[in-house]
mmCIF file of C-alpha atoms and ligand atoms in Angstrom:
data_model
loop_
_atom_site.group_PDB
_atom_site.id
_atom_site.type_symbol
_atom_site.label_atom_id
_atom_site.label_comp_id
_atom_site.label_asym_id
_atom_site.label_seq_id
_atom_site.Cartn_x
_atom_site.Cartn_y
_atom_site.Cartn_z
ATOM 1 C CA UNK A 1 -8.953 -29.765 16.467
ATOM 2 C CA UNK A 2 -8.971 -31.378 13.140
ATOM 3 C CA UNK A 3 -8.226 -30.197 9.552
ATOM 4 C CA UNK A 4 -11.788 -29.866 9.124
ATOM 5 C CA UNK A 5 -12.231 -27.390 11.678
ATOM 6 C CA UNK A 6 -9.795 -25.143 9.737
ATOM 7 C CA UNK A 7 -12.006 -24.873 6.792
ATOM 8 C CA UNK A 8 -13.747 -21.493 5.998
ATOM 9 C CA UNK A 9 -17.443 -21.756 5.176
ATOM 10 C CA UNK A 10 -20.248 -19.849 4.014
ATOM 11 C CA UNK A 11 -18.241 -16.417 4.486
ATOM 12 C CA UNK A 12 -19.624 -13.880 2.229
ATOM 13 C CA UNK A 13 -16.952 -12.134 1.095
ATOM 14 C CA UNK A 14 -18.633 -9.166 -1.308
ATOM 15 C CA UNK A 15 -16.551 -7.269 1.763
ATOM 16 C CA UNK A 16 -13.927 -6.136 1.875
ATOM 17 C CA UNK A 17 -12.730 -4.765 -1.695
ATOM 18 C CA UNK A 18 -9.432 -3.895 -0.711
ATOM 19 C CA UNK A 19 -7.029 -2.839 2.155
ATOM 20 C CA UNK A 20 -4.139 -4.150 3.679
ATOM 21 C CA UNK A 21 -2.618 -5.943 6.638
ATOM 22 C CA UNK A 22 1.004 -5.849 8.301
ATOM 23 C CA UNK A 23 2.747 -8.282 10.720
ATOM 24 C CA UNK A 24 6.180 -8.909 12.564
ATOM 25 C CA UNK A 25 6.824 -12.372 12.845
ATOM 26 C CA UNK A 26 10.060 -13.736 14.412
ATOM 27 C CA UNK A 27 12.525 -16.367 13.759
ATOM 28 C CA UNK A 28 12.491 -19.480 15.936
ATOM 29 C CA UNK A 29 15.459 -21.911 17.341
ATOM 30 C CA UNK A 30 14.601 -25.192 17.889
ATOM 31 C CA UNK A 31 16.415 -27.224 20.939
ATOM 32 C CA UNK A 32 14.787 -30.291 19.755
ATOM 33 C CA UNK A 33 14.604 -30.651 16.306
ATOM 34 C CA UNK A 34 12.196 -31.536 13.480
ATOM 35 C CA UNK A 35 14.041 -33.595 10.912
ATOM 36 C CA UNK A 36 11.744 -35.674 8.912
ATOM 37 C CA UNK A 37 7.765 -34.877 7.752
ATOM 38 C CA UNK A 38 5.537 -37.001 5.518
ATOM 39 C CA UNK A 39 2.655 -35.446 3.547
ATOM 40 C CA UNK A 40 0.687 -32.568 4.055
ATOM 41 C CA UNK A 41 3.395 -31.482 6.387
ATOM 42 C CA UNK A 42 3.213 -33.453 9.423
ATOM 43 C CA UNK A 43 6.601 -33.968 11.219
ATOM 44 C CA UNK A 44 8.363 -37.353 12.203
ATOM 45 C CA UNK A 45 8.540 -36.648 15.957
ATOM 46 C CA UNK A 46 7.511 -32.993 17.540
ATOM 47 C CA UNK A 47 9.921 -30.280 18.243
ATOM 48 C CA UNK A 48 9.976 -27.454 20.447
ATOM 49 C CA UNK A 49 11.811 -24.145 20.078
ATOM 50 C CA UNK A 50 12.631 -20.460 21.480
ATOM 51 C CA UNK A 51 10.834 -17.711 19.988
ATOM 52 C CA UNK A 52 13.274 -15.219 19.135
ATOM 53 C CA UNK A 53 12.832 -11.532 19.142
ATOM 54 C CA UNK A 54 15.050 -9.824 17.155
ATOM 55 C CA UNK A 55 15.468 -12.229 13.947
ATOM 56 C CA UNK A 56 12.118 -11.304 12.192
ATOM 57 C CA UNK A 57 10.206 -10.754 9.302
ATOM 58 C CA UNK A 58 8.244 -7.905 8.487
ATOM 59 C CA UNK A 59 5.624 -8.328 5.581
ATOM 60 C CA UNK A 60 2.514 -6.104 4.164
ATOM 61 C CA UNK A 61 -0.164 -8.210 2.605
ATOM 62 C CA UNK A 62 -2.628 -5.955 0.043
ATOM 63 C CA UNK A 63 -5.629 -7.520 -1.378
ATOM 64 C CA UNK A 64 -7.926 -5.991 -3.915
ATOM 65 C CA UNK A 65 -10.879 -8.011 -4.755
ATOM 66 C CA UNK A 66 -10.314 -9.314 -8.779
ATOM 67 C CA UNK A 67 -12.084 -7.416 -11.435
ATOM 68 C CA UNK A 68 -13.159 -10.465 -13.268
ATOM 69 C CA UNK A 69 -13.266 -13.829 -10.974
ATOM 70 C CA UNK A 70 -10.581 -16.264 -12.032
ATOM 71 C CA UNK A 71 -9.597 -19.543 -10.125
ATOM 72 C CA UNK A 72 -5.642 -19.054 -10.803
ATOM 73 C CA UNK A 73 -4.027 -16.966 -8.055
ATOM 74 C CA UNK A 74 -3.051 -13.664 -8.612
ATOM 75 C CA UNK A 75 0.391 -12.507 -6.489
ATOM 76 C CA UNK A 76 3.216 -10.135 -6.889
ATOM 77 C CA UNK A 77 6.377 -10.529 -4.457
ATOM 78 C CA UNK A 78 8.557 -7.652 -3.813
ATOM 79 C CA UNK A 79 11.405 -8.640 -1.078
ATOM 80 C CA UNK A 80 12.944 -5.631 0.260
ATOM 81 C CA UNK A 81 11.774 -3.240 -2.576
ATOM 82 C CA UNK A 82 12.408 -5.717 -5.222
ATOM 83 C CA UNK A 83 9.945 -7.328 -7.232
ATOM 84 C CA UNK A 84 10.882 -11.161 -7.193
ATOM 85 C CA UNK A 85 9.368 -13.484 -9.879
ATOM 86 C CA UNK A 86 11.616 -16.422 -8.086
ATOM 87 C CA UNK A 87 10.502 -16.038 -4.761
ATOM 88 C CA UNK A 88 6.811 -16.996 -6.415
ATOM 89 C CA UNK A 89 6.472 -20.970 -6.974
ATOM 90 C CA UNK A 90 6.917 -21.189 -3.523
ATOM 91 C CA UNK A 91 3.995 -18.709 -2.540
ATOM 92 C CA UNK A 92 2.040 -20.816 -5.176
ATOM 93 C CA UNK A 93 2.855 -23.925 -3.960
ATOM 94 C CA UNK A 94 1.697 -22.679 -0.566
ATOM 95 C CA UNK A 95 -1.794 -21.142 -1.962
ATOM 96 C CA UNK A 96 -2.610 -23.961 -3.450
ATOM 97 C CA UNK A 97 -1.860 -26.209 0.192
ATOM 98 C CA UNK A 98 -4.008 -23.620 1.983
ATOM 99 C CA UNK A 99 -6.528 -22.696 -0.654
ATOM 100 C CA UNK A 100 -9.438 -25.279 0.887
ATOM 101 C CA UNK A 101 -8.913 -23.256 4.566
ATOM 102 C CA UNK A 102 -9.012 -20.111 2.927
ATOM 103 C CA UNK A 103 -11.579 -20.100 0.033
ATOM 104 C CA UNK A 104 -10.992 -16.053 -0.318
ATOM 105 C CA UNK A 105 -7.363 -16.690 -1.873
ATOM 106 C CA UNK A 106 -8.366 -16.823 -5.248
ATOM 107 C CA UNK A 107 -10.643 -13.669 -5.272
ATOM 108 C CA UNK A 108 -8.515 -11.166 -4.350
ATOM 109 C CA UNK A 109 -5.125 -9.848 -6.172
ATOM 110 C CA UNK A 110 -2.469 -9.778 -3.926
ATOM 111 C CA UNK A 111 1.177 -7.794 -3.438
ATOM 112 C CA UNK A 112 3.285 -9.631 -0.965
ATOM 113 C CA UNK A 113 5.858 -6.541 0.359
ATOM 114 C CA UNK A 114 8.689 -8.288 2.718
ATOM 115 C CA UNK A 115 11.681 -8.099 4.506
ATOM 116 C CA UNK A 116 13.803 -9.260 7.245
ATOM 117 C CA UNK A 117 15.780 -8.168 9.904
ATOM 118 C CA UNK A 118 18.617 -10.172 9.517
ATOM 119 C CA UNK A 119 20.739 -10.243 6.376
ATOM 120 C CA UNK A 120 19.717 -12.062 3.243
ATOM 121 C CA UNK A 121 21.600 -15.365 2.618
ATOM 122 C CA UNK A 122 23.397 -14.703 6.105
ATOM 123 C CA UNK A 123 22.356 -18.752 6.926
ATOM 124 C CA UNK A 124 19.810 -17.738 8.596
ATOM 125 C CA UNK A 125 16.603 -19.402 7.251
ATOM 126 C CA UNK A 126 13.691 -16.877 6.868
ATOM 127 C CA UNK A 127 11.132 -19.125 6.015
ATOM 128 C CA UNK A 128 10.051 -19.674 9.551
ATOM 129 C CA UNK A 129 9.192 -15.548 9.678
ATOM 130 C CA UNK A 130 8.341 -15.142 6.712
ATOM 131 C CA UNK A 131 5.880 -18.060 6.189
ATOM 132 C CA UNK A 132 4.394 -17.395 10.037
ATOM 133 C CA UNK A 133 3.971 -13.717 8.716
ATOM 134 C CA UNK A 134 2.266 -13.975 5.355
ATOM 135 C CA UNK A 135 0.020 -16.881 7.318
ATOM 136 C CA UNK A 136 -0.955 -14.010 10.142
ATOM 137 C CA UNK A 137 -1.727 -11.545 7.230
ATOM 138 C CA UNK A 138 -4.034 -14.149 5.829
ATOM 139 C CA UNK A 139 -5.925 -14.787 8.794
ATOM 140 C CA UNK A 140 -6.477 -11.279 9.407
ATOM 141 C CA UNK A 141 -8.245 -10.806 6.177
ATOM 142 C CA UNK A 142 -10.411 -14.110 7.548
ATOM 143 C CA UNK A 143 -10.803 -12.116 10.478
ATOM 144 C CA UNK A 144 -11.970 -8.841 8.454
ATOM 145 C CA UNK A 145 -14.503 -11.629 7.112
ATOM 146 C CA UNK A 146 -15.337 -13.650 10.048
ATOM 147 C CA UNK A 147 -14.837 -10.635 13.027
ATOM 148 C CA UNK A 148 -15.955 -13.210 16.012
ATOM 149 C CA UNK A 149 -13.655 -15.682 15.687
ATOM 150 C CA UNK A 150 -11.462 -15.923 18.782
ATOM 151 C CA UNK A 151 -8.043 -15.307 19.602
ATOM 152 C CA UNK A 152 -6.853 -19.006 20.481
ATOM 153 C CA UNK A 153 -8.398 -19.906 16.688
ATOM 154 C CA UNK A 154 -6.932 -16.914 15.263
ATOM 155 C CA UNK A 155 -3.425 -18.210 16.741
ATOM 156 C CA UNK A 156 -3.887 -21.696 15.891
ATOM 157 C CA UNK A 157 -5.187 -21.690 12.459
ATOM 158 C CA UNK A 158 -2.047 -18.416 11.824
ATOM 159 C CA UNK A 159 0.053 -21.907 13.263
ATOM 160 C CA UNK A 160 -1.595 -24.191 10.878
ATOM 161 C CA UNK A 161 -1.759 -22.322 7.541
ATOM 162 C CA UNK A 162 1.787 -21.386 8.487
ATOM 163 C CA UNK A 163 3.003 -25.168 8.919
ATOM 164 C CA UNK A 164 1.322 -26.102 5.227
ATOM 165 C CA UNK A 165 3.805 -23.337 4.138
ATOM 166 C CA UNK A 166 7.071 -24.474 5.992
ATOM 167 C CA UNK A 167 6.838 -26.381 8.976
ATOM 168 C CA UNK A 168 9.269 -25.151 11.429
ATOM 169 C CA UNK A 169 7.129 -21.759 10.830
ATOM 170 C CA UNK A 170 4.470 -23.401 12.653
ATOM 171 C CA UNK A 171 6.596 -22.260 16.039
ATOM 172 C CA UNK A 172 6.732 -18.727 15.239
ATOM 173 C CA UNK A 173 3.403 -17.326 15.955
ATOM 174 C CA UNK A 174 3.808 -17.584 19.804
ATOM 175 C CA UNK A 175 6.406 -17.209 22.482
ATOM 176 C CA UNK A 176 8.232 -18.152 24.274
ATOM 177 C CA UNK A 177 8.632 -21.958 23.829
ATOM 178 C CA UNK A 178 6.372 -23.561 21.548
ATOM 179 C CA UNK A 179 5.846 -27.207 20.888
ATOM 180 C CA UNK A 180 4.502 -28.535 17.553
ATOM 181 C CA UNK A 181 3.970 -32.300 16.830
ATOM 182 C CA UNK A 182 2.029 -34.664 18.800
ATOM 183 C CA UNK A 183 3.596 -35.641 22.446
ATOM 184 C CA UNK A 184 1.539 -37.576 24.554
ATOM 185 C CA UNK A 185 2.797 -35.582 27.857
ATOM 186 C CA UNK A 186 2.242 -32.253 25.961
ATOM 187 C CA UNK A 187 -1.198 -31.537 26.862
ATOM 188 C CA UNK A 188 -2.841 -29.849 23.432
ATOM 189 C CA UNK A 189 -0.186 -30.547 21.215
ATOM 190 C CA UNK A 190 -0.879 -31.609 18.057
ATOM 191 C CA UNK A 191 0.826 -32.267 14.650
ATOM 192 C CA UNK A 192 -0.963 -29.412 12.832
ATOM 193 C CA UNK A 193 0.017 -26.081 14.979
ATOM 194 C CA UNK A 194 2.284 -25.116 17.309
ATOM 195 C CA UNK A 195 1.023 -24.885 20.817
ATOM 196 C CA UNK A 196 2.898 -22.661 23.705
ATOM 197 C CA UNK A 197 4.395 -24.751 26.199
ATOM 198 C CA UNK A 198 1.385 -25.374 28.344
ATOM 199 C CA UNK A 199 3.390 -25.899 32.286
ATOM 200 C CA UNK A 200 4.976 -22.941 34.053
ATOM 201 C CA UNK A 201 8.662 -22.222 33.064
ATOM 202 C CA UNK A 202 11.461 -21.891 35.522
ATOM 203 C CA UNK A 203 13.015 -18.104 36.295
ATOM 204 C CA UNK A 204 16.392 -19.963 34.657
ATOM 205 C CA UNK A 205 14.886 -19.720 31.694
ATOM 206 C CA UNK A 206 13.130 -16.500 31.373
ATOM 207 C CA UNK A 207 14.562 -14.086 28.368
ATOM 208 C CA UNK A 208 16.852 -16.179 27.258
ATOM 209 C CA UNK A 209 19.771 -15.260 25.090
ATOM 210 C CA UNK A 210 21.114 -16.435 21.801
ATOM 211 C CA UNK A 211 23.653 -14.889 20.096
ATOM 212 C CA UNK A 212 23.797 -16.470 16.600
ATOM 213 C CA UNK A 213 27.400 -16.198 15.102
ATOM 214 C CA UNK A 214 27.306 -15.931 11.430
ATOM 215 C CA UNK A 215 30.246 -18.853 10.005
ATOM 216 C CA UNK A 216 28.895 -19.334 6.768
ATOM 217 C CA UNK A 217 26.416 -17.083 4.835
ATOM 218 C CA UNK A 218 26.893 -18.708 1.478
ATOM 219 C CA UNK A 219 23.802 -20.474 -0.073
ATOM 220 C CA UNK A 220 22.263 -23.929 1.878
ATOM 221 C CA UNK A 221 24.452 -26.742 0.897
ATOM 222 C CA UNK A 222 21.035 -28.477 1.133
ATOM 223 C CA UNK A 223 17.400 -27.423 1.096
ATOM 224 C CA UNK A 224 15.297 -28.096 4.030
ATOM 225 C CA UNK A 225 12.640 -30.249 1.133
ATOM 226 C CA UNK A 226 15.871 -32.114 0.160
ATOM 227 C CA UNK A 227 17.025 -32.661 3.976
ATOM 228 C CA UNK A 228 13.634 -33.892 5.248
ATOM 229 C CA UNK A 229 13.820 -36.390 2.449
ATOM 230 C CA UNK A 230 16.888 -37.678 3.457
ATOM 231 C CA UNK A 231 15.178 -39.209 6.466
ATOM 232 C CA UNK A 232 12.683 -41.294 4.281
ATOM 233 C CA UNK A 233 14.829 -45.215 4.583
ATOM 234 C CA UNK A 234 17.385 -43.282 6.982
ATOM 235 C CA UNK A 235 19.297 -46.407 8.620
ATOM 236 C CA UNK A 236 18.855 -44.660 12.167
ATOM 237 C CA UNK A 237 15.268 -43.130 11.734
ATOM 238 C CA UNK A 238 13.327 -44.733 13.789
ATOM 239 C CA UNK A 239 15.745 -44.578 16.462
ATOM 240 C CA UNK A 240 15.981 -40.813 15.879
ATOM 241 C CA UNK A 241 12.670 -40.421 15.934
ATOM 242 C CA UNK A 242 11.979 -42.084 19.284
ATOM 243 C CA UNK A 243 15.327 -40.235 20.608
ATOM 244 C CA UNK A 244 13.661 -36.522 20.346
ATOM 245 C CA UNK A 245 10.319 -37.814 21.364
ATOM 246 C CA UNK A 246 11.950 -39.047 24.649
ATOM 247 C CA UNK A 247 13.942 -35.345 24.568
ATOM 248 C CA UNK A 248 10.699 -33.544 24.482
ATOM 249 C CA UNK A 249 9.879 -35.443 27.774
ATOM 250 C CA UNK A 250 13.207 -34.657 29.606
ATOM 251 C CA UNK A 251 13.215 -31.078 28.381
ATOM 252 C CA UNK A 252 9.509 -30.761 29.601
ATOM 253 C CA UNK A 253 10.936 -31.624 32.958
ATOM 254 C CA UNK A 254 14.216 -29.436 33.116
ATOM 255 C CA UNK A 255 12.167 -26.418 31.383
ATOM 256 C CA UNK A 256 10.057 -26.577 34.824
ATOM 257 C CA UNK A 257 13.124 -27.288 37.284
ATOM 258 C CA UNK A 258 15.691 -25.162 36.145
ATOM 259 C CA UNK A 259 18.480 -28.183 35.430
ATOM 260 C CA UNK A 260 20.826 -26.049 33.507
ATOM 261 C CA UNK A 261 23.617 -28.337 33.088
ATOM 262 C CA UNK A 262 20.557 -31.212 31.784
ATOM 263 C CA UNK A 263 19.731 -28.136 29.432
ATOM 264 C CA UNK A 264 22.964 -27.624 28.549
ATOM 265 C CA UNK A 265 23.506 -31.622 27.830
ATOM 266 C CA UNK A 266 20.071 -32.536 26.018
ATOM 267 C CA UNK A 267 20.462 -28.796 23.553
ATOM 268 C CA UNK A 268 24.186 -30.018 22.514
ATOM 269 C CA UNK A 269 23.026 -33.495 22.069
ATOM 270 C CA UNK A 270 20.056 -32.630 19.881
ATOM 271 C CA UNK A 271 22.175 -30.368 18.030
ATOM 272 C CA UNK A 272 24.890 -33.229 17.079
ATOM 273 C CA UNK A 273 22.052 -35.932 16.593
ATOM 274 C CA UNK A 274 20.715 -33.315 13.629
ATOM 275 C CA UNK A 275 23.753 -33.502 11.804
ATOM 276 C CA UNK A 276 25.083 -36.848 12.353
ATOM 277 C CA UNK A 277 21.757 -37.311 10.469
ATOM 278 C CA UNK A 278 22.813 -35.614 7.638
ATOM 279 C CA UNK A 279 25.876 -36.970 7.639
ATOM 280 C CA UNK A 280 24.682 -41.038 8.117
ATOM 281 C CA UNK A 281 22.085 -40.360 5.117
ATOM 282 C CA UNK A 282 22.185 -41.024 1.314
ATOM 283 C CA UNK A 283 23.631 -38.136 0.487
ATOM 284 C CA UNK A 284 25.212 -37.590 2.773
ATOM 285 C CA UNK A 285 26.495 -33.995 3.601
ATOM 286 C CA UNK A 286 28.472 -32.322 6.625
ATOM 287 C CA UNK A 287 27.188 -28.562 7.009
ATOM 288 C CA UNK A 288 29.552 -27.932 9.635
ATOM 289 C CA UNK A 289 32.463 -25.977 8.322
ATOM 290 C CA UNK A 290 35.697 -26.010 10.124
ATOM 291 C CA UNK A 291 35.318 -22.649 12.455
ATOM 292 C CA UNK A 292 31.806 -23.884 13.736
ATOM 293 C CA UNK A 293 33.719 -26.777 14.872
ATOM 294 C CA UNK A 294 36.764 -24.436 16.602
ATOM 295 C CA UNK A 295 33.830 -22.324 17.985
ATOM 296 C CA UNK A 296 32.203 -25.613 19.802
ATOM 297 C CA UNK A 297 35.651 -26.592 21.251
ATOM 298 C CA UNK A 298 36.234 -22.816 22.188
ATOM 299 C CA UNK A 299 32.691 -22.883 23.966
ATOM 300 C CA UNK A 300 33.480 -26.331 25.699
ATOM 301 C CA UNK A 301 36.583 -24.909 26.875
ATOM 302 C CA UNK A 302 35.325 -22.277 28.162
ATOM 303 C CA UNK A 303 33.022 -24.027 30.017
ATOM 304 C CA UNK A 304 35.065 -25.971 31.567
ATOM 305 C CA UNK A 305 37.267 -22.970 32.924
ATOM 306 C CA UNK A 306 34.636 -20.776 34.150
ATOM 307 C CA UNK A 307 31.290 -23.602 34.922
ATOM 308 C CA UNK A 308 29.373 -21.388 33.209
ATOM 309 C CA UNK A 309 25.706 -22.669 31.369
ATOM 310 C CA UNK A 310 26.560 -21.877 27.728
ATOM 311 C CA UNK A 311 25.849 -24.032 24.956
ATOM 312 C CA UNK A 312 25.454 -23.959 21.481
ATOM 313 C CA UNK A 313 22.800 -25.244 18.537
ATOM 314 C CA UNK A 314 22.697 -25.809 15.339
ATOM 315 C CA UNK A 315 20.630 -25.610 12.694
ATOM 316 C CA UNK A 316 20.686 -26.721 9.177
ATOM 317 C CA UNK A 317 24.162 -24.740 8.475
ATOM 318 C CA UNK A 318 27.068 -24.016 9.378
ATOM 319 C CA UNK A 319 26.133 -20.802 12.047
ATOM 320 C CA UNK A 320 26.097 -21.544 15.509
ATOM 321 C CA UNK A 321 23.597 -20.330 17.960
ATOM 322 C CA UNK A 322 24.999 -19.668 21.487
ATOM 323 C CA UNK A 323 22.587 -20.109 24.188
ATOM 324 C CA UNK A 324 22.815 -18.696 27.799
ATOM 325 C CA UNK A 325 21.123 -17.684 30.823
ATOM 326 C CA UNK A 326 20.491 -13.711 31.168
ATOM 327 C CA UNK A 327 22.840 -12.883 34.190
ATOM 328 C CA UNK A 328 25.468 -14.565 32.075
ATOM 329 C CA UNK A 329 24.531 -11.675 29.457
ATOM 330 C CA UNK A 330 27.717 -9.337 30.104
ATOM 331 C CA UNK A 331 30.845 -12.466 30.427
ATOM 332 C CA UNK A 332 29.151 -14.479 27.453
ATOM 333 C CA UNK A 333 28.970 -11.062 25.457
ATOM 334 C CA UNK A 334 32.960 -10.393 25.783
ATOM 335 C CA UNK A 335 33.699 -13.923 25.617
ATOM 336 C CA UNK A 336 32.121 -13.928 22.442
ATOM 337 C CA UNK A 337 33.945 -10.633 21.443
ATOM 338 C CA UNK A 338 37.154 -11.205 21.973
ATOM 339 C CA UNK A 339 37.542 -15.212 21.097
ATOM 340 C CA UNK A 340 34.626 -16.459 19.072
ATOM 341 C CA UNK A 341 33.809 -13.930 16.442
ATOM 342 C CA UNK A 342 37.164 -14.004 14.882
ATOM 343 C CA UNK A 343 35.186 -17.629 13.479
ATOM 344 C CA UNK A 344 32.536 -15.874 11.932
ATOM 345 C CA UNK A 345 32.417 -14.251 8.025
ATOM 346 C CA UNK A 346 33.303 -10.569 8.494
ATOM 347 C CA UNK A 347 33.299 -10.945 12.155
ATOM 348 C CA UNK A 348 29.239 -10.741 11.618
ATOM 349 C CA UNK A 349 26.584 -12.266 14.891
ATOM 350 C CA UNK A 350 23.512 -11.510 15.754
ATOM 351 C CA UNK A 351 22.252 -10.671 19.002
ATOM 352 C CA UNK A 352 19.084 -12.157 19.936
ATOM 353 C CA UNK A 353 16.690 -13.208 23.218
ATOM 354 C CA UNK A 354 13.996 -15.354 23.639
ATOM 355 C CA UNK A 355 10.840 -13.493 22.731
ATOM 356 C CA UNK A 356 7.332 -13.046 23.054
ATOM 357 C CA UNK A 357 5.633 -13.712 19.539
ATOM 358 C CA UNK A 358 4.332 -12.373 16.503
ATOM 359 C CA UNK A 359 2.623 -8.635 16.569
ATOM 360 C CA UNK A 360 0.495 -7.056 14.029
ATOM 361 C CA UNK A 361 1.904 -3.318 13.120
ATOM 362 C CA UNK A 362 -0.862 -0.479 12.303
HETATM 363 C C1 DP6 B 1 16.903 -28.084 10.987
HETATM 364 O O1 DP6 B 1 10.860 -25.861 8.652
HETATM 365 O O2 DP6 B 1 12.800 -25.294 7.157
HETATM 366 O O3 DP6 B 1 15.739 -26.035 11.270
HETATM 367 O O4 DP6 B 1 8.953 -27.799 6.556
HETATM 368 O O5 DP6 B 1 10.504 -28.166 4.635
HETATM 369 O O6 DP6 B 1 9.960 -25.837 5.364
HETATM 370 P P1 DP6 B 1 10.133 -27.281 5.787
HETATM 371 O O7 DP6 B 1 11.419 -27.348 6.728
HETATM 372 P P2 DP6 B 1 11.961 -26.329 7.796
HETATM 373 O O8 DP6 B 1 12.920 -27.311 8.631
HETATM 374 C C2 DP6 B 1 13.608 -26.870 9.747
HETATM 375 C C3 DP6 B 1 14.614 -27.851 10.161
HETATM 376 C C4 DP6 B 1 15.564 -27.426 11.253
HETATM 377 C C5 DP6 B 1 15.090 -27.904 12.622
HETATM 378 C C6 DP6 B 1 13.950 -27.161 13.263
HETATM 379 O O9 DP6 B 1 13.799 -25.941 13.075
HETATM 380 O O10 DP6 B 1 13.215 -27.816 14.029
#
């Protein structure tokens, strides 16, 4: 597939005059990570992630068809029951990226109604769900247009449109793993959608938990437009880049043979290359705060004493996401009770498991 296969043609769109569309659309966590894009959106090296399930997004898209045509865009946002003039540019910005796929955006008026399941500013970064769930809206009014186009191209243009908007949302249509950025093992993947992991995952991996302890909800030290800049003349760059392509390979490989302790070993790695990074760049910046380091030496520790499979990620924050195997659901769970959330801001985590996708609610 090519951009050009994205584009909408010759749709008449006298129908619908108005209704509205709702969708779920989760969170994602990558284990290796995207860190670095050039123009429109396409990243440095591909990434793959866990779907989550419980970190989502809920949004209501309702169109009304314009009374008079006009080519400017026409959009309210109201985030959970509040209108929000600031959360605007950056619906704008993404209209105008997706406009040429999507013709039908400037004909309708639009009211964007969102909210997550997580709490706001609690680190967690909802532009994944929320960009993968205004996307799926979108393409459901296409569909309302276009009623024969097929699942797979509903999916993959939801991906695309999604991407142009943020591009870690391009992971968060599908579950459980999804890949997005070209990988020449990766049958089908490409640098414009996500694709699900196309080979058959081991049982080790099946519903796989991550309990994401909340260290720091204050505001991102840095954006993720800021941090992807960063790697533009990054010193170690290249060598970055060719690092998580050769990940995506080994993590193919353990995702099919059940290596836990290579899982374990390649997540924690990936993790620490993201933010030594940020820290080797100009600016530089260290987003770990001092309990997400305690928690990573508690975890360590902990492995040690018990050879358990836990690890941790990280994203661009402070939080730390805790990763484990399902039949290590109930030990992890009180580990993390009684020694690791005493780390976290008002004792606060999340509990969440890999997941299936995102759904469309009647
Ligand atoms: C560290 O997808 O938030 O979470 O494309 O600028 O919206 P934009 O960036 P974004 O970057 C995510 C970076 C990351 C790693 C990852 O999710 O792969």
């Amino acid at each position: 597939m090519t951009e050009k296969d994205f584009i909408l043609k010759n749709i008449d769109t006298t129908n619908p005059e108005k209704g509205s569309f709702t969708w779920k659309s989760p969170s994602n966590i990558a284990l290796v990570k995207y860190w670095g894009k050039s123009e429109p959106q396409i990243p440095k090296n591909p990434s793959i992630s866990f779907t989550l399930n419980n970190c989502h997004t809920i949004t209501t898209l309702e169109y009304s068809k314009k009374n008079t045509p006009a080519k400017e865009y026409s959009v309210e946002v109201i985030f959970e029951g509040e209108v929000k003039e600031d959360f605007k540019p950056k619906i704008i910005k993404f209209f105008k990226r997706v406009e040429i796929y999507i013709p039908f955006i400037t004909e309708f008026d639009f009211v964007i109604k969102t909210e997550n399941s997580f709490p706001h500013s609690s680190g967690i970064a909802s532009s994944a769900s929320g960009m993968s769930a205004l996307a799926l809206c979108l393409m459901s009014i296409e569909k309302e247009l276009n009623p024969t186009i097929a699942e797979n191209y509903f999916n993959q243009k939801a991906s695309f449109l999604a991407r142009l908007g943020s591009g870690s949302a391009a992971r968060s249509i599908e579950g459980e793993l999804v890949v997005w950025g070209e990988h020449k093992n990766i049958s089908n993947s490409s640098n414009l959608y996500g694709v699900k992991f196309p080979y058959p995952i081991h049982k080790n991996f099946e519903n796989y938990q991550d309990t994401i302890l909340l260290v720091d909800k204050g505001e991102k030290q840095v954006s993720s437009t800021v941090g992807h800049k960063l790697m533009i003349d990054h010193p170690f760059a290249e060598q970055r880049f060719i690092q998580a392509n050769e990940n995506i390979e080994k993590l193919s490989k353990i995702l099919q043979n059940g290596d836990l302790s290579a899982f374990v070993n390649l997540v924690e790695s990936e993790a620490l290359s993201l933010h030594s990074m940020m820290m080797t760049s100009n600016p530089y910046f260290i987003l770990m705060k001092p309990n997400t380091l305690k928690i990573i030496e508690k975890i360590w520790e902990y492995r040690k004493k018990t050879a358990s499979d836990i690890c941790f990620t990280l994203d661009a924050g402070a939080n730390v996401h805790v990763l484990f195997p399902k039949r290590e659901k109930e030990k992890i769970n009180s580990f993390i009770k009684n020694e690791l959330i005493v780390f976290c801001q008002n004792n606060q985590y999340i509990c969440d498991d890999a997941g299936f996708g995102a759904m469309k609610l009647e």
